[in-house]
Tab-separated table of C-alpha atoms in Angstrom:
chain	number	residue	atom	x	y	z
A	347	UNK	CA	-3.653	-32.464	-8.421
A	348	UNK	CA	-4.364	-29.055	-9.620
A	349	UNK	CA	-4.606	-25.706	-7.540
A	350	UNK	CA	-8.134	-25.726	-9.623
A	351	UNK	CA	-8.852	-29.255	-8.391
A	352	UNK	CA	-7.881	-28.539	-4.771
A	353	UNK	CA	-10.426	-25.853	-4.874
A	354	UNK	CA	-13.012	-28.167	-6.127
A	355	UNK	CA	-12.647	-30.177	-3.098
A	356	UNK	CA	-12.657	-27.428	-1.181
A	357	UNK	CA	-16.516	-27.671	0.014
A	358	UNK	CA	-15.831	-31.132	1.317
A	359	UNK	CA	-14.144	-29.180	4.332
A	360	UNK	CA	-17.424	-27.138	5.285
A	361	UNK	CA	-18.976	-30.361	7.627
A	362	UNK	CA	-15.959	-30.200	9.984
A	363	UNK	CA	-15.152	-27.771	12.647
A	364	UNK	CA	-13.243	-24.866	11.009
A	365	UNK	CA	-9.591	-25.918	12.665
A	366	UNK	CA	-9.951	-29.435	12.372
A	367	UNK	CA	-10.454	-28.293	8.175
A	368	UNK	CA	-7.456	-25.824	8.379
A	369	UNK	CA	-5.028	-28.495	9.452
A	370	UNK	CA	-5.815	-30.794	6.998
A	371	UNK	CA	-5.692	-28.418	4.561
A	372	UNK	CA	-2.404	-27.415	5.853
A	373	UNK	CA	-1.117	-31.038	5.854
A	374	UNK	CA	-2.436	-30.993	2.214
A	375	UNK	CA	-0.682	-28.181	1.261
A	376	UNK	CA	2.451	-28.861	2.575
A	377	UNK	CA	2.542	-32.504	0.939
A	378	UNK	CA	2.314	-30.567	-2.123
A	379	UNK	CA	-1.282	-32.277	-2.809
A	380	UNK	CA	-2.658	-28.862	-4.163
A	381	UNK	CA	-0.024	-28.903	-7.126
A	382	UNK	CA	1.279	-25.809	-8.267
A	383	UNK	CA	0.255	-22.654	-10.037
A	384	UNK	CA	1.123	-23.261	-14.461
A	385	UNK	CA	0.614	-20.121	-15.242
A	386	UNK	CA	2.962	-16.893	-16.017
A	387	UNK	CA	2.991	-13.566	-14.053
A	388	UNK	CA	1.704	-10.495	-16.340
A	389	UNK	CA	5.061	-8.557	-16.587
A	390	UNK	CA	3.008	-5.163	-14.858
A	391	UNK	CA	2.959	-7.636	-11.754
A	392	UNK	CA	6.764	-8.087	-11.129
A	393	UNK	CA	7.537	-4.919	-8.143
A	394	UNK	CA	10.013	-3.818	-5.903
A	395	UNK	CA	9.651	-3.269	-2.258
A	396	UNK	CA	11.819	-2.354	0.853
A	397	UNK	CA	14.632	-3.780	-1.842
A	398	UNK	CA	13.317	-6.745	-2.200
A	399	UNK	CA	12.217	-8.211	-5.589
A	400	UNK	CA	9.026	-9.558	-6.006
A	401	UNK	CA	7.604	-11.548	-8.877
A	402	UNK	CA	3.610	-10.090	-7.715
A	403	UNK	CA	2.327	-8.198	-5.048
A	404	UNK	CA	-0.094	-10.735	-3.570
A	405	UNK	CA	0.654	-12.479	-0.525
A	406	UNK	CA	-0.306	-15.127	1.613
A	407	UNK	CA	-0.855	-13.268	5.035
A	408	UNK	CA	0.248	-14.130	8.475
A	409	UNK	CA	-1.975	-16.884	10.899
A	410	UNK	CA	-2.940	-19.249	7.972
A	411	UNK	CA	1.124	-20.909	8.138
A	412	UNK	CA	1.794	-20.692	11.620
A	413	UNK	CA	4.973	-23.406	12.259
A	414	UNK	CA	6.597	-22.273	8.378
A	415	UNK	CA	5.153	-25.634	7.618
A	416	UNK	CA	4.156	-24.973	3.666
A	417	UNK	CA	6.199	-21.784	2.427
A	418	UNK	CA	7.112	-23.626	-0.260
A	419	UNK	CA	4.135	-25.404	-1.633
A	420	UNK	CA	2.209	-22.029	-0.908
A	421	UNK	CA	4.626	-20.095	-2.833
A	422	UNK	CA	4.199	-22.698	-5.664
A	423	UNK	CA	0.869	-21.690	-6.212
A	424	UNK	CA	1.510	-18.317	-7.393
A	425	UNK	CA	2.022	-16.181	-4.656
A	426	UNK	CA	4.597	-13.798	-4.441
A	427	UNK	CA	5.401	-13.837	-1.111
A	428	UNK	CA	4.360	-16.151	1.930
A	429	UNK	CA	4.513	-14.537	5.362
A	430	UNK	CA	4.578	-17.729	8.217
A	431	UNK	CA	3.782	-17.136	11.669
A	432	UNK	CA	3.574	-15.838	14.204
A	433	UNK	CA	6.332	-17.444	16.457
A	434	UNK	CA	7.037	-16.926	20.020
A	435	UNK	CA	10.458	-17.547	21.584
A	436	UNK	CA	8.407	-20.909	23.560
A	437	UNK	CA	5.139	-23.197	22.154
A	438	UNK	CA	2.214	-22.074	23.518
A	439	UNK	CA	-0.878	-24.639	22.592
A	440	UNK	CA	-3.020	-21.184	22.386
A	441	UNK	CA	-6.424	-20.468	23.433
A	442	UNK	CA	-9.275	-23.542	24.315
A	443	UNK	CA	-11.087	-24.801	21.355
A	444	UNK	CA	-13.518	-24.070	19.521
A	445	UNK	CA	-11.744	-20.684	18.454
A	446	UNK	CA	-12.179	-20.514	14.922
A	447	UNK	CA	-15.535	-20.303	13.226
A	448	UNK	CA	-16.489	-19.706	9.879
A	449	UNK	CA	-19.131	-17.032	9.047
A	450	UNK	CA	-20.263	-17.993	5.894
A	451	UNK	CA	-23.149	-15.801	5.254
A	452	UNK	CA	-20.598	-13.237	5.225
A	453	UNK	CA	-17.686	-14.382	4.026
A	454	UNK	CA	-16.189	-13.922	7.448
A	455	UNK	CA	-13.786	-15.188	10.217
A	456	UNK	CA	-13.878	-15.085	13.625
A	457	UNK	CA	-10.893	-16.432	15.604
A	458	UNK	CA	-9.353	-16.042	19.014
A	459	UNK	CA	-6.723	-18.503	18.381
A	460	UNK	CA	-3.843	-16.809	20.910
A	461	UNK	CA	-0.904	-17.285	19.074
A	462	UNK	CA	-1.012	-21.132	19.058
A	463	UNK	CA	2.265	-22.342	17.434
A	464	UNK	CA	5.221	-25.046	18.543
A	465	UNK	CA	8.103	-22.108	19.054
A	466	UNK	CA	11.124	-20.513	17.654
A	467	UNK	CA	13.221	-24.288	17.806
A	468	UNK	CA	10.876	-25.970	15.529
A	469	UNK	CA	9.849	-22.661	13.092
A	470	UNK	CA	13.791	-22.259	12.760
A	471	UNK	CA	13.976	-25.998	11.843
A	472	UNK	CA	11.430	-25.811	9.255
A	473	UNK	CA	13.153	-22.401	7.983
A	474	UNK	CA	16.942	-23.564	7.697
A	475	UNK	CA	15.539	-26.552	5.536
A	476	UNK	CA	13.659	-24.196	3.138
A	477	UNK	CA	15.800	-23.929	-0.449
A	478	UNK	CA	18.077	-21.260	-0.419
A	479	UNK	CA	16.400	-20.015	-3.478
A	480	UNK	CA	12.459	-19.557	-2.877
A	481	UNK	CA	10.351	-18.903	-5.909
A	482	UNK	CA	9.101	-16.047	-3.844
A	483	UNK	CA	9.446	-13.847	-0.646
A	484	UNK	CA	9.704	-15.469	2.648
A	485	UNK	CA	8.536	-13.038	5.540
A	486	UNK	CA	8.579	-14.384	9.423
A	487	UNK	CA	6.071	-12.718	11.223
A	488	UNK	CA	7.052	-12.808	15.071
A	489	UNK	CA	4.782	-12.494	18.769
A	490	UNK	CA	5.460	-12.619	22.207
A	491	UNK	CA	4.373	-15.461	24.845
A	492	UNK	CA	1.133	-15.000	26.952
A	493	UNK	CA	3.156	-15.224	29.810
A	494	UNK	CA	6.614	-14.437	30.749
A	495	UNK	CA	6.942	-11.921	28.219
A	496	UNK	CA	9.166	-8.884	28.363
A	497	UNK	CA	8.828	-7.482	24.732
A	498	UNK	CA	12.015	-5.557	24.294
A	499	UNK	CA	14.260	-8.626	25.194
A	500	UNK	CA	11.875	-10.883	22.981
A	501	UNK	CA	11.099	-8.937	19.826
A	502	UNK	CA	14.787	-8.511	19.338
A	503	UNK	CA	15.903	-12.003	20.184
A	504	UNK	CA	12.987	-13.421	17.684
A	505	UNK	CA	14.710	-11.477	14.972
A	506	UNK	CA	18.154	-11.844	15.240
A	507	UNK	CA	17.169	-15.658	15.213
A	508	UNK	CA	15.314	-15.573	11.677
A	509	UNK	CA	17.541	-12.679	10.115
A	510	UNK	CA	19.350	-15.577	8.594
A	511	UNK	CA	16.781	-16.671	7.287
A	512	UNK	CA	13.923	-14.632	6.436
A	513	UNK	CA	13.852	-11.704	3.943
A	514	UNK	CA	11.756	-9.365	5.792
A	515	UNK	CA	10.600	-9.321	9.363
A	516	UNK	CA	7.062	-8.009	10.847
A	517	UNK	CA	6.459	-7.335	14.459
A	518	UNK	CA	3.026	-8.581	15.451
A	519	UNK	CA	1.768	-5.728	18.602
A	520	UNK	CA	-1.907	-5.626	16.719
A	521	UNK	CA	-3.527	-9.553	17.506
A	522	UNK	CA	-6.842	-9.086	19.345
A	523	UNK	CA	-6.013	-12.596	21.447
A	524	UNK	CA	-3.134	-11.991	23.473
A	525	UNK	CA	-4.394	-10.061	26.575
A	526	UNK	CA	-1.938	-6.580	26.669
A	527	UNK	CA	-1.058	-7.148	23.175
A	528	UNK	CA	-2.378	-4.062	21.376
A	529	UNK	CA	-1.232	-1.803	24.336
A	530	UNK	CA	2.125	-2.069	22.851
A	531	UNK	CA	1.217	-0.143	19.654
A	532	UNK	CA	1.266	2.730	22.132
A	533	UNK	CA	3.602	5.255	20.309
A	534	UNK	CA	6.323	5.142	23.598
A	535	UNK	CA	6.238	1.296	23.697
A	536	UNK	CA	6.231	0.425	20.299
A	537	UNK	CA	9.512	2.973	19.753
A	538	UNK	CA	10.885	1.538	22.684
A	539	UNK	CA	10.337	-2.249	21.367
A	540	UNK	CA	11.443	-1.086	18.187
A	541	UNK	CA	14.582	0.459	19.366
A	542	UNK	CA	15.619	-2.521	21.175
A	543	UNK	CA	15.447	-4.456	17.958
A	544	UNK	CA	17.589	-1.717	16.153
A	545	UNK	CA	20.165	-1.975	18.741
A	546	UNK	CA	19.981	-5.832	18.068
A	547	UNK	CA	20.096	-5.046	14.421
A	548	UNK	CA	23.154	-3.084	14.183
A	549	UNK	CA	25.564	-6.018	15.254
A	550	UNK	CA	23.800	-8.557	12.675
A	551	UNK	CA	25.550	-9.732	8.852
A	552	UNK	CA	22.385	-10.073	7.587
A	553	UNK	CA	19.373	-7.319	8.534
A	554	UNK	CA	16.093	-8.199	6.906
A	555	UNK	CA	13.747	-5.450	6.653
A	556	UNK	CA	11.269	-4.803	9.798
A	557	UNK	CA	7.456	-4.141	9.191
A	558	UNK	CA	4.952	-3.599	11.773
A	559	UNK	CA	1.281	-5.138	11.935
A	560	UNK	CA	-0.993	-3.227	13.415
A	561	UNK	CA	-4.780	-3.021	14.331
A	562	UNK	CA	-7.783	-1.830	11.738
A	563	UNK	CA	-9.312	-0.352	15.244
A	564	UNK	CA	-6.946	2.343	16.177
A	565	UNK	CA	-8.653	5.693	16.833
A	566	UNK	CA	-7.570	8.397	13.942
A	567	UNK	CA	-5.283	10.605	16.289
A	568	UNK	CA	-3.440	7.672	17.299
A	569	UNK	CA	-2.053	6.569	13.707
A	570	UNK	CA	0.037	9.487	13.119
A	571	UNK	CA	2.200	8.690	16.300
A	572	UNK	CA	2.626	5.203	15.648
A	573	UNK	CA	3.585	6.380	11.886
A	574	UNK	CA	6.167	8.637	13.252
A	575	UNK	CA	7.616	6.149	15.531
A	576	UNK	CA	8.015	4.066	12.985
A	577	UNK	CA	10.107	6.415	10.342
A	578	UNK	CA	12.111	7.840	13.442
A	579	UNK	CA	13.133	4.435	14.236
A	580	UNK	CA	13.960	3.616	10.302
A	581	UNK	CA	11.242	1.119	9.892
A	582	UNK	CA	10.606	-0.307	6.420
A	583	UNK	CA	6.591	-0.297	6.542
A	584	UNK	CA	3.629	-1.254	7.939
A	585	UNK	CA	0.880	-4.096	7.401
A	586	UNK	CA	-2.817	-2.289	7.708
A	587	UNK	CA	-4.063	-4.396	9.200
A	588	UNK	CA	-4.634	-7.045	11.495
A	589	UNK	CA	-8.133	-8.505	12.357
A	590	UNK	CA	-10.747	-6.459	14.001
A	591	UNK	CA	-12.623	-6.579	17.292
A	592	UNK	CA	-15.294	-4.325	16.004
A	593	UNK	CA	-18.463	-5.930	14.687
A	594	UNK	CA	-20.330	-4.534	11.351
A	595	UNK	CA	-23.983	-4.327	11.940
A	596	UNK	CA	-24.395	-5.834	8.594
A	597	UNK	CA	-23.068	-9.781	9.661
A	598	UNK	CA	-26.186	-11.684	9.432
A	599	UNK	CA	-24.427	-15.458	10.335
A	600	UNK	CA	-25.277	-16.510	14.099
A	601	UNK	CA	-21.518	-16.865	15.188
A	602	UNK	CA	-21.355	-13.009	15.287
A	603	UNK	CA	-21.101	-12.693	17.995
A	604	UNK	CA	-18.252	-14.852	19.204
A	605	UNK	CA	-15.349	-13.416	20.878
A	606	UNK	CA	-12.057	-12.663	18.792
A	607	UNK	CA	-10.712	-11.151	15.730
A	608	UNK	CA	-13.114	-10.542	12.653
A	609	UNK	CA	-11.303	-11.056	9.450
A	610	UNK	CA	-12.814	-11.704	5.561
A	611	UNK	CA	-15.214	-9.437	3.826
A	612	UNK	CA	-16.309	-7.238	6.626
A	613	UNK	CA	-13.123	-5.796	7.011
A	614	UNK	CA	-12.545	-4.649	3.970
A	615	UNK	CA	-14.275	-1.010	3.973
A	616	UNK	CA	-12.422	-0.440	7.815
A	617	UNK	CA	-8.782	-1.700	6.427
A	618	UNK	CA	-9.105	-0.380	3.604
A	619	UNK	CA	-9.817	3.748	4.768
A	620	UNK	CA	-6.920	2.819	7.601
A	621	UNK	CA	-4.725	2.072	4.575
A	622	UNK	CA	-5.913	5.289	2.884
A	623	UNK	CA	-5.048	7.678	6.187
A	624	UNK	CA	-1.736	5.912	6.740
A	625	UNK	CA	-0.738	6.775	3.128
A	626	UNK	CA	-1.726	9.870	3.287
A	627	UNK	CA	0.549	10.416	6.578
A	628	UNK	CA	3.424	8.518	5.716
A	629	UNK	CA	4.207	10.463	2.447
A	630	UNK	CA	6.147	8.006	1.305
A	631	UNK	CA	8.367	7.386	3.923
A	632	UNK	CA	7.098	3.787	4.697
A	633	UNK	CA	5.675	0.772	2.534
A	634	UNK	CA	2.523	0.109	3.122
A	635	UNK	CA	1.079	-4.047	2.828
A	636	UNK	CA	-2.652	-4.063	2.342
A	637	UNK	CA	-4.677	-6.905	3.920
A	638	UNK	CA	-8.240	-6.938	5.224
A	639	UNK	CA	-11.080	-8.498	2.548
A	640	UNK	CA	-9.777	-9.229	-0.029
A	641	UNK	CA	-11.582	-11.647	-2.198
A	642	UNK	CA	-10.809	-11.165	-5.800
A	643	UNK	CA	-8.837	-8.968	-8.101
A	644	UNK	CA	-10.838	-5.599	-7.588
A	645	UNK	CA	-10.304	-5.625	-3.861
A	646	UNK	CA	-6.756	-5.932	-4.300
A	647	UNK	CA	-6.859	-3.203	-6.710
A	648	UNK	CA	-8.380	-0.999	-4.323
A	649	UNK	CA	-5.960	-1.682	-1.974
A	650	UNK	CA	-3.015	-0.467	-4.477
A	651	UNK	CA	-4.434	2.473	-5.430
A	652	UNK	CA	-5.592	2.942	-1.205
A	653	UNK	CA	-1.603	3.168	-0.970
A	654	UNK	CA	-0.585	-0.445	-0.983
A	655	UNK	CA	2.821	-1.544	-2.441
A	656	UNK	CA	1.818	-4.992	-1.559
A	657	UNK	CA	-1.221	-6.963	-0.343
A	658	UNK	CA	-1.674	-9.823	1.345
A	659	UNK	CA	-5.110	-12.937	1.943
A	660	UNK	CA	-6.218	-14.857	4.572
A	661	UNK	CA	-9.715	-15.582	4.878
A	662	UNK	CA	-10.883	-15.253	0.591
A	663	UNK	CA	-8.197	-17.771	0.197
A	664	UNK	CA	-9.460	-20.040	2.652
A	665	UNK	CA	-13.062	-19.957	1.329
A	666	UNK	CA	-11.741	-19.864	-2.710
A	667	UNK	CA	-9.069	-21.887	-2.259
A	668	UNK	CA	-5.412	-22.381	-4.465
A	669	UNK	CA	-7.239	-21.074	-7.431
A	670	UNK	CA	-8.102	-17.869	-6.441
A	671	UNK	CA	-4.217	-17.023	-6.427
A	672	UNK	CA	-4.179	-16.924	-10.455
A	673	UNK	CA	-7.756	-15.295	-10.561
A	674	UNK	CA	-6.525	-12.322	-8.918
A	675	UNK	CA	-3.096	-12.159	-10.566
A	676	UNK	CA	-4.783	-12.369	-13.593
A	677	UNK	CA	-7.123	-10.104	-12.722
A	678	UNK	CA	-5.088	-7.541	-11.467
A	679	UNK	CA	-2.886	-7.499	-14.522
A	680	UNK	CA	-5.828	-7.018	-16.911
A	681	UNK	CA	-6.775	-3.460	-14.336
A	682	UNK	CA	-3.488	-2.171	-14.704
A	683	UNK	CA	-3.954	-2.576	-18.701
A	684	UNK	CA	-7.841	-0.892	-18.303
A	685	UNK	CA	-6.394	2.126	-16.718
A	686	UNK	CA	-3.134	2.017	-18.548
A	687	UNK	CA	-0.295	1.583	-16.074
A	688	UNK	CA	2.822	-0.532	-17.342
A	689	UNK	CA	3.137	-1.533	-13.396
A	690	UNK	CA	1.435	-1.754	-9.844
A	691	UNK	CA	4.065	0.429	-9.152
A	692	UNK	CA	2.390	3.509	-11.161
A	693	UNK	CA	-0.953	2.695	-9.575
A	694	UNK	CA	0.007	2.746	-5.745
A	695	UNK	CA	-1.753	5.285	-4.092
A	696	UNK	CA	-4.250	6.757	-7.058
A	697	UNK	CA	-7.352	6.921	-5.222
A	698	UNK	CA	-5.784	8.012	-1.813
């Protein structure tokens, strides 16, 4: 099968409840049933981040891989970096279901999944048997229990487990579903979490770099702590952002109104102006991953020249499917040549 054909089938999915679909799909994917990606990376695409190489800037965000079940069929459809998770030290089976839903009208998702996923044991399991050499990135993106938590003895213990293993790290404070959660992006907590993982850090072979995820719905005064925090504590970058708990007046489907994180094509315009401040604040002094909307090559593209070194999809892919991966790589390539940049490099941060 191709990535084209997988997408074909794709609308087969829409008659059964939105998790039910996302498993199989999952199971699909990491059978290798979607095939892989034939075509060849535009040259303009290949970028450096954080010292890692990357063969494209367009990921596969965190939530849609949360047991590392797929990285490598996922990254064999084109992406340039897969991002699994998030893991907590112990399985959790989540929130009750139903607690995804689909909002088609708008090209939307709502979920209040609460970091369902089987733990660190089985992640690491699927990890350690992953080929040494990926045809991509592979970033672990790590949480904390709903109960029992103490986040500066977890965070650090989560990565010193995957340093081995993963090339970059991000610290998930910014999910809507985990009551307490977002408290920690407090600028005292979060450089107190992130200092504990430093001190972890600095006895480790192998030290991955560390981004931090964090929330599209932070007021404006409070970015510019949590971007200081960060750079005082040597972070590598942040991911802008996570879903929202806001609702646009413009959503027209009847699940609306359901409880949980808002992801898709209403987040776009809010992620996208967070990603836009932060660059503007960090100066240069972290890498910024875009994620929030994107559903074909312009969005992405707007996200790049928002500030974005890298971007990342969730819910376009899952409504598009495998073939939407060489769309927008394609697509992206054939912007860079319109406003004549030889790489996303030279375009990061031109409209910010």
């Amino acid at each position: 099968m191709t990535p084209a054909i997988a997408s074909a089938l794709m609308p087969l999915m829409r008659g059964l409840d939105a998790e039910t679909a996302h498993g199989i799909a999952l199971r699909a994917l990491a059978l290798g049933l979607a095939g892989q990606d034939r075509g060849a990376d535009h040259p303009s695409l290949a970028t450096e981040v954080a010292g890692l190489r990357f063969r494209n800037p367009l990921g596969l965000a965190a939530g849609f891989d949360k047991n590392a079940e797929a990285v490598l069929p996922l990254l064999r459809l084109g992406f340039g970096f897969v991002e699994a998770g998030t893991v907590t030290p112990r399985p959790q089976a989540g929130n009750p279901r139903p607690r995804l839903f689909r909002l088609t009208e708008d090209q939307a998702v709502i979920n209040r999944m609460g970091f369902n996923n089987a733990g660190l044991d089985s992640y690491l399991a699927r990890v350690r048997a992953l080929p040494r050499l990926l045809p991509g990135v592979f970033g672990a993106n790590i949480g904390i229990n709903k109960e029992g938590a103490d986040p500066e003895r977890d965070y650090p213990a989560l990565y010193e487990a995957l340093a081995p293993y993963a090339d970059y790290v991000t610290v998930n404070v910014s999910s809507p579903n985990t009551p307490g959660l977002r408290d920690l992006q407090g600028e005292e907590r979060l450089a107190s979490i992130l200092a504990a993982i430093n001190a972890r850090r600095a006895g480790l072979a192998k030290r991955p770099p560390l981004f931090v995820k964090i929330a599209p719905d932070l007021a404006d005064d409070a970015l510019g702590p949590i971007v200081e925090a960060c750079v005082a504590q040597g972070i590598t970058g942040l991911i802008i952002s996570n879903t929202t708990i806001t609702r646009p007046a413009s959503l027209r489907s009847g699940l609306k109104d359901q409880a949980g994180g808002l992801s898709g094509a209403p987040l776009f315009a809010l992620s996208t102006a967070m990603l836009r401040r932060c660059h503007h604040i960090a100066q240069g002094r972290l890498a910024l991953i875009g994620v929030g909307g994107i559903a074909g090559a312009e969005q992405a593209y707007a996200k790049i020249r928002a500030g974005a070194s890298l971007v990342q999809l969730y819910s376009g892919f899952a409504y598009a499917g495998p073939v939407l991966v060489r769309q927008i790589l394609d697509g992206l390539a054939a912007l860079l040549v319109r406003d004549g940049f030889t790489s996303i490099a030279d375009a990061v941060g031109k409209d910010a």
